[in-house]
Amino acid sequence: MASEGPIDLISLEGEGNRVIVRITGRQSAQDPPRADALVGEIIVDTAFVRGSIATSIFPEDLTEWQEALDTLDGGQDVSWRENKRAAEMFIELDPDGERAHVTVADRSMSLTTVTVAVAVADAWFDDAYHRLDQVLRAWPLEGA
């Protein structure tokens, strides 16, 4: 099943700030032992900083994102794709759990790191799990 258009795997928005991981398609593996990947971009949009970086997302990244969601839902901070050859994301929750500080770090290409504060409502978690399911249905990957 192919998607009709882009799907936001991750959408953290609030207080005029946005961090989005947008999936725009699927790329077949060039080497048979490697897995297919999803392609898209990470978007950071605030009144002060705007930018995006292309990214590939592999099956293990989707599994890691689900684990990160479970950890966040339990009230703990998370990292996603840390120490991989891709932009990394760190999400730290304020003690009250109503705001998150989202850091996107591109250590390989632009050597840029940006941290954005966003509000996180309880309904965000249901939406985040729904987004992950939507991506998996639209672009199933081996091993995800």
PDB file of C-alpha atoms in Angstrom, residues 30-144:
ATOM      1  CA  GLN A  30      20.515  -0.533  -3.419  1.00  0.00           C
ATOM      2  CA  ASP A  31      22.336  -3.453  -1.812  1.00  0.00           C
ATOM      3  CA  PRO A  32      20.308  -6.630  -1.188  1.00  0.00           C
ATOM      4  CA  PRO A  33      21.428  -7.144   2.426  1.00  0.00           C
ATOM      5  CA  ARG A  34      20.277  -3.620   3.327  1.00  0.00           C
ATOM      6  CA  ALA A  35      16.660  -2.826   4.123  1.00  0.00           C
ATOM      7  CA  ASP A  36      14.423  -0.441   2.240  1.00  0.00           C
ATOM      8  CA  ALA A  37      14.172   2.991   3.842  1.00  0.00           C
ATOM      9  CA  LEU A  38      11.612   5.714   4.157  1.00  0.00           C
ATOM     10  CA  VAL A  39      12.731   9.140   2.988  1.00  0.00           C
ATOM     11  CA  GLY A  40      11.647  12.525   4.177  1.00  0.00           C
ATOM     12  CA  GLU A  41      12.814  15.481   6.180  1.00  0.00           C
ATOM     13  CA  ILE A  42      13.107  16.837   9.681  1.00  0.00           C
ATOM     14  CA  ILE A  43      11.591  20.297   9.914  1.00  0.00           C
ATOM     15  CA  VAL A  44      12.237  22.834  12.679  1.00  0.00           C
ATOM     16  CA  ASP A  45      10.080  25.948  12.523  1.00  0.00           C
ATOM     17  CA  THR A  46      10.057  28.724  15.124  1.00  0.00           C
ATOM     18  CA  ALA A  47       9.817  32.505  15.009  1.00  0.00           C
ATOM     19  CA  PHE A  48      13.604  32.555  15.370  1.00  0.00           C
ATOM     20  CA  VAL A  49      14.866  29.452  13.500  1.00  0.00           C
ATOM     21  CA  ARG A  50      13.560  27.713  10.379  1.00  0.00           C
ATOM     22  CA  GLY A  51      15.219  24.836   8.641  1.00  0.00           C
ATOM     23  CA  SER A  52      14.996  21.302   7.427  1.00  0.00           C
ATOM     24  CA  ILE A  53      17.282  18.418   6.651  1.00  0.00           C
ATOM     25  CA  ALA A  54      16.679  15.397   4.460  1.00  0.00           C
ATOM     26  CA  THR A  55      16.621  12.084   6.278  1.00  0.00           C
ATOM     27  CA  SER A  56      16.221   8.359   5.736  1.00  0.00           C
ATOM     28  CA  ILE A  57      14.374   6.219   8.242  1.00  0.00           C
ATOM     29  CA  PHE A  58      15.077   2.511   8.501  1.00  0.00           C
ATOM     30  CA  PRO A  59      12.954  -0.230  10.093  1.00  0.00           C
ATOM     31  CA  GLU A  60      15.003  -0.142  13.304  1.00  0.00           C
ATOM     32  CA  ASP A  61      14.343   3.616  13.571  1.00  0.00           C
ATOM     33  CA  LEU A  62      10.588   2.960  13.605  1.00  0.00           C
ATOM     34  CA  THR A  63      11.004   0.305  16.293  1.00  0.00           C
ATOM     35  CA  GLU A  64      13.185   2.689  18.291  1.00  0.00           C
ATOM     36  CA  TRP A  65      10.579   5.465  17.920  1.00  0.00           C
ATOM     37  CA  GLN A  66       7.863   3.189  19.327  1.00  0.00           C
ATOM     38  CA  GLU A  67      10.101   2.367  22.294  1.00  0.00           C
ATOM     39  CA  ALA A  68      10.819   6.087  22.745  1.00  0.00           C
ATOM     40  CA  LEU A  69       7.078   6.837  22.779  1.00  0.00           C
ATOM     41  CA  ASP A  70       6.541   4.193  25.464  1.00  0.00           C
ATOM     42  CA  THR A  71       9.345   5.721  27.546  1.00  0.00           C
ATOM     43  CA  LEU A  72       8.042   9.277  27.077  1.00  0.00           C
ATOM     44  CA  ASP A  73       4.538   8.158  27.988  1.00  0.00           C
ATOM     45  CA  GLY A  74       6.069   6.865  31.226  1.00  0.00           C
ATOM     46  CA  GLY A  75       7.393  10.363  31.964  1.00  0.00           C
ATOM     47  CA  GLN A  76      11.049   9.813  31.080  1.00  0.00           C
ATOM     48  CA  ASP A  77      13.280  11.706  28.646  1.00  0.00           C
ATOM     49  CA  VAL A  78      14.326   9.974  25.423  1.00  0.00           C
ATOM     50  CA  SER A  79      16.792  10.029  22.590  1.00  0.00           C
ATOM     51  CA  TRP A  80      15.978   8.821  19.075  1.00  0.00           C
ATOM     52  CA  ARG A  81      18.640   7.744  16.576  1.00  0.00           C
ATOM     53  CA  GLU A  82      21.463   8.751  18.906  1.00  0.00           C
ATOM     54  CA  ASN A  83      24.970   8.002  17.576  1.00  0.00           C
ATOM     55  CA  LYS A  84      23.733   6.957  14.143  1.00  0.00           C
ATOM     56  CA  ARG A  85      24.578   8.449  10.754  1.00  0.00           C
ATOM     57  CA  ALA A  86      21.449  10.604  10.799  1.00  0.00           C
ATOM     58  CA  ALA A  87      20.069  13.628  12.584  1.00  0.00           C
ATOM     59  CA  GLU A  88      19.368  12.784  16.224  1.00  0.00           C
ATOM     60  CA  MET A  89      16.428  13.853  18.354  1.00  0.00           C
ATOM     61  CA  PHE A  90      16.317  14.263  22.128  1.00  0.00           C
ATOM     62  CA  ILE A  91      13.100  14.970  24.002  1.00  0.00           C
ATOM     63  CA  GLU A  92      13.266  16.174  27.595  1.00  0.00           C
ATOM     64  CA  LEU A  93      10.058  16.653  29.563  1.00  0.00           C
ATOM     65  CA  ASP A  94       9.601  19.431  32.104  1.00  0.00           C
ATOM     66  CA  PRO A  95       8.851  18.087  35.589  1.00  0.00           C
ATOM     67  CA  ASP A  96       5.163  18.962  35.179  1.00  0.00           C
ATOM     68  CA  GLY A  97       5.056  16.988  31.898  1.00  0.00           C
ATOM     69  CA  GLU A  98       3.258  19.779  30.045  1.00  0.00           C
ATOM     70  CA  ARG A  99       6.212  20.986  27.996  1.00  0.00           C
ATOM     71  CA  ALA A 100       9.007  19.262  26.134  1.00  0.00           C
ATOM     72  CA  HIS A 101      12.377  20.556  25.054  1.00  0.00           C
ATOM     73  CA  VAL A 102      13.112  18.952  21.694  1.00  0.00           C
ATOM     74  CA  THR A 103      16.698  18.987  20.466  1.00  0.00           C
ATOM     75  CA  VAL A 104      17.550  18.106  16.882  1.00  0.00           C
ATOM     76  CA  ALA A 105      21.252  17.522  16.322  1.00  0.00           C
ATOM     77  CA  ASP A 106      22.865  17.048  12.925  1.00  0.00           C
ATOM     78  CA  ARG A 107      26.378  15.994  13.797  1.00  0.00           C
ATOM     79  CA  SER A 108      27.372  14.727  10.354  1.00  0.00           C
ATOM     80  CA  MET A 109      26.436  17.334   7.734  1.00  0.00           C
ATOM     81  CA  SER A 110      25.545  20.826   8.952  1.00  0.00           C
ATOM     82  CA  LEU A 111      27.040  20.380  12.442  1.00  0.00           C
ATOM     83  CA  THR A 112      24.003  22.201  13.810  1.00  0.00           C
ATOM     84  CA  THR A 113      22.004  21.613  16.979  1.00  0.00           C
ATOM     85  CA  VAL A 114      18.787  23.406  17.855  1.00  0.00           C
ATOM     86  CA  THR A 115      16.481  23.085  20.876  1.00  0.00           C
ATOM     87  CA  VAL A 116      12.807  24.013  20.684  1.00  0.00           C
ATOM     88  CA  ALA A 117      10.246  24.135  23.518  1.00  0.00           C
ATOM     89  CA  VAL A 118       6.761  22.820  22.731  1.00  0.00           C
ATOM     90  CA  ALA A 119       3.630  22.126  24.765  1.00  0.00           C
ATOM     91  CA  VAL A 120       2.745  18.445  25.155  1.00  0.00           C
ATOM     92  CA  ALA A 121      -0.895  17.651  25.909  1.00  0.00           C
ATOM     93  CA  ASP A 122      -2.024  14.205  27.104  1.00  0.00           C
ATOM     94  CA  ALA A 123      -3.731  13.666  23.729  1.00  0.00           C
ATOM     95  CA  TRP A 124      -0.352  14.029  22.003  1.00  0.00           C
ATOM     96  CA  PHE A 125       0.597  10.451  22.887  1.00  0.00           C
ATOM     97  CA  ASP A 126      -2.503   8.946  21.262  1.00  0.00           C
ATOM     98  CA  ASP A 127      -1.823  11.047  18.181  1.00  0.00           C
ATOM     99  CA  ALA A 128       1.858  10.010  18.131  1.00  0.00           C
ATOM    100  CA  TYR A 129       1.012   6.293  18.243  1.00  0.00           C
ATOM    101  CA  HIS A 130      -1.597   6.856  15.518  1.00  0.00           C
ATOM    102  CA  ARG A 131       1.012   8.594  13.314  1.00  0.00           C
ATOM    103  CA  LEU A 132       3.411   5.680  13.718  1.00  0.00           C
ATOM    104  CA  ASP A 133       0.680   3.184  12.788  1.00  0.00           C
ATOM    105  CA  GLN A 134      -0.263   5.328   9.793  1.00  0.00           C
ATOM    106  CA  VAL A 135       3.345   5.295   8.517  1.00  0.00           C
ATOM    107  CA  LEU A 136       3.649   1.529   9.011  1.00  0.00           C
ATOM    108  CA  ARG A 137       0.404   0.924   7.087  1.00  0.00           C
ATOM    109  CA  ALA A 138       1.317   3.302   4.256  1.00  0.00           C
ATOM    110  CA  TRP A 139       4.893   2.094   3.791  1.00  0.00           C
ATOM    111  CA  PRO A 140       5.458  -1.307   5.392  1.00  0.00           C
ATOM    112  CA  LEU A 141       9.137  -2.122   5.808  1.00  0.00           C
ATOM    113  CA  GLU A 142      10.763  -5.480   6.399  1.00  0.00           C
ATOM    114  CA  GLY A 143      11.909  -5.749  10.002  1.00  0.00           C
ATOM    115  CA  ALA A 144       9.755  -2.909  11.354  1.00  0.00           C
TER     116      ALA A 144
END
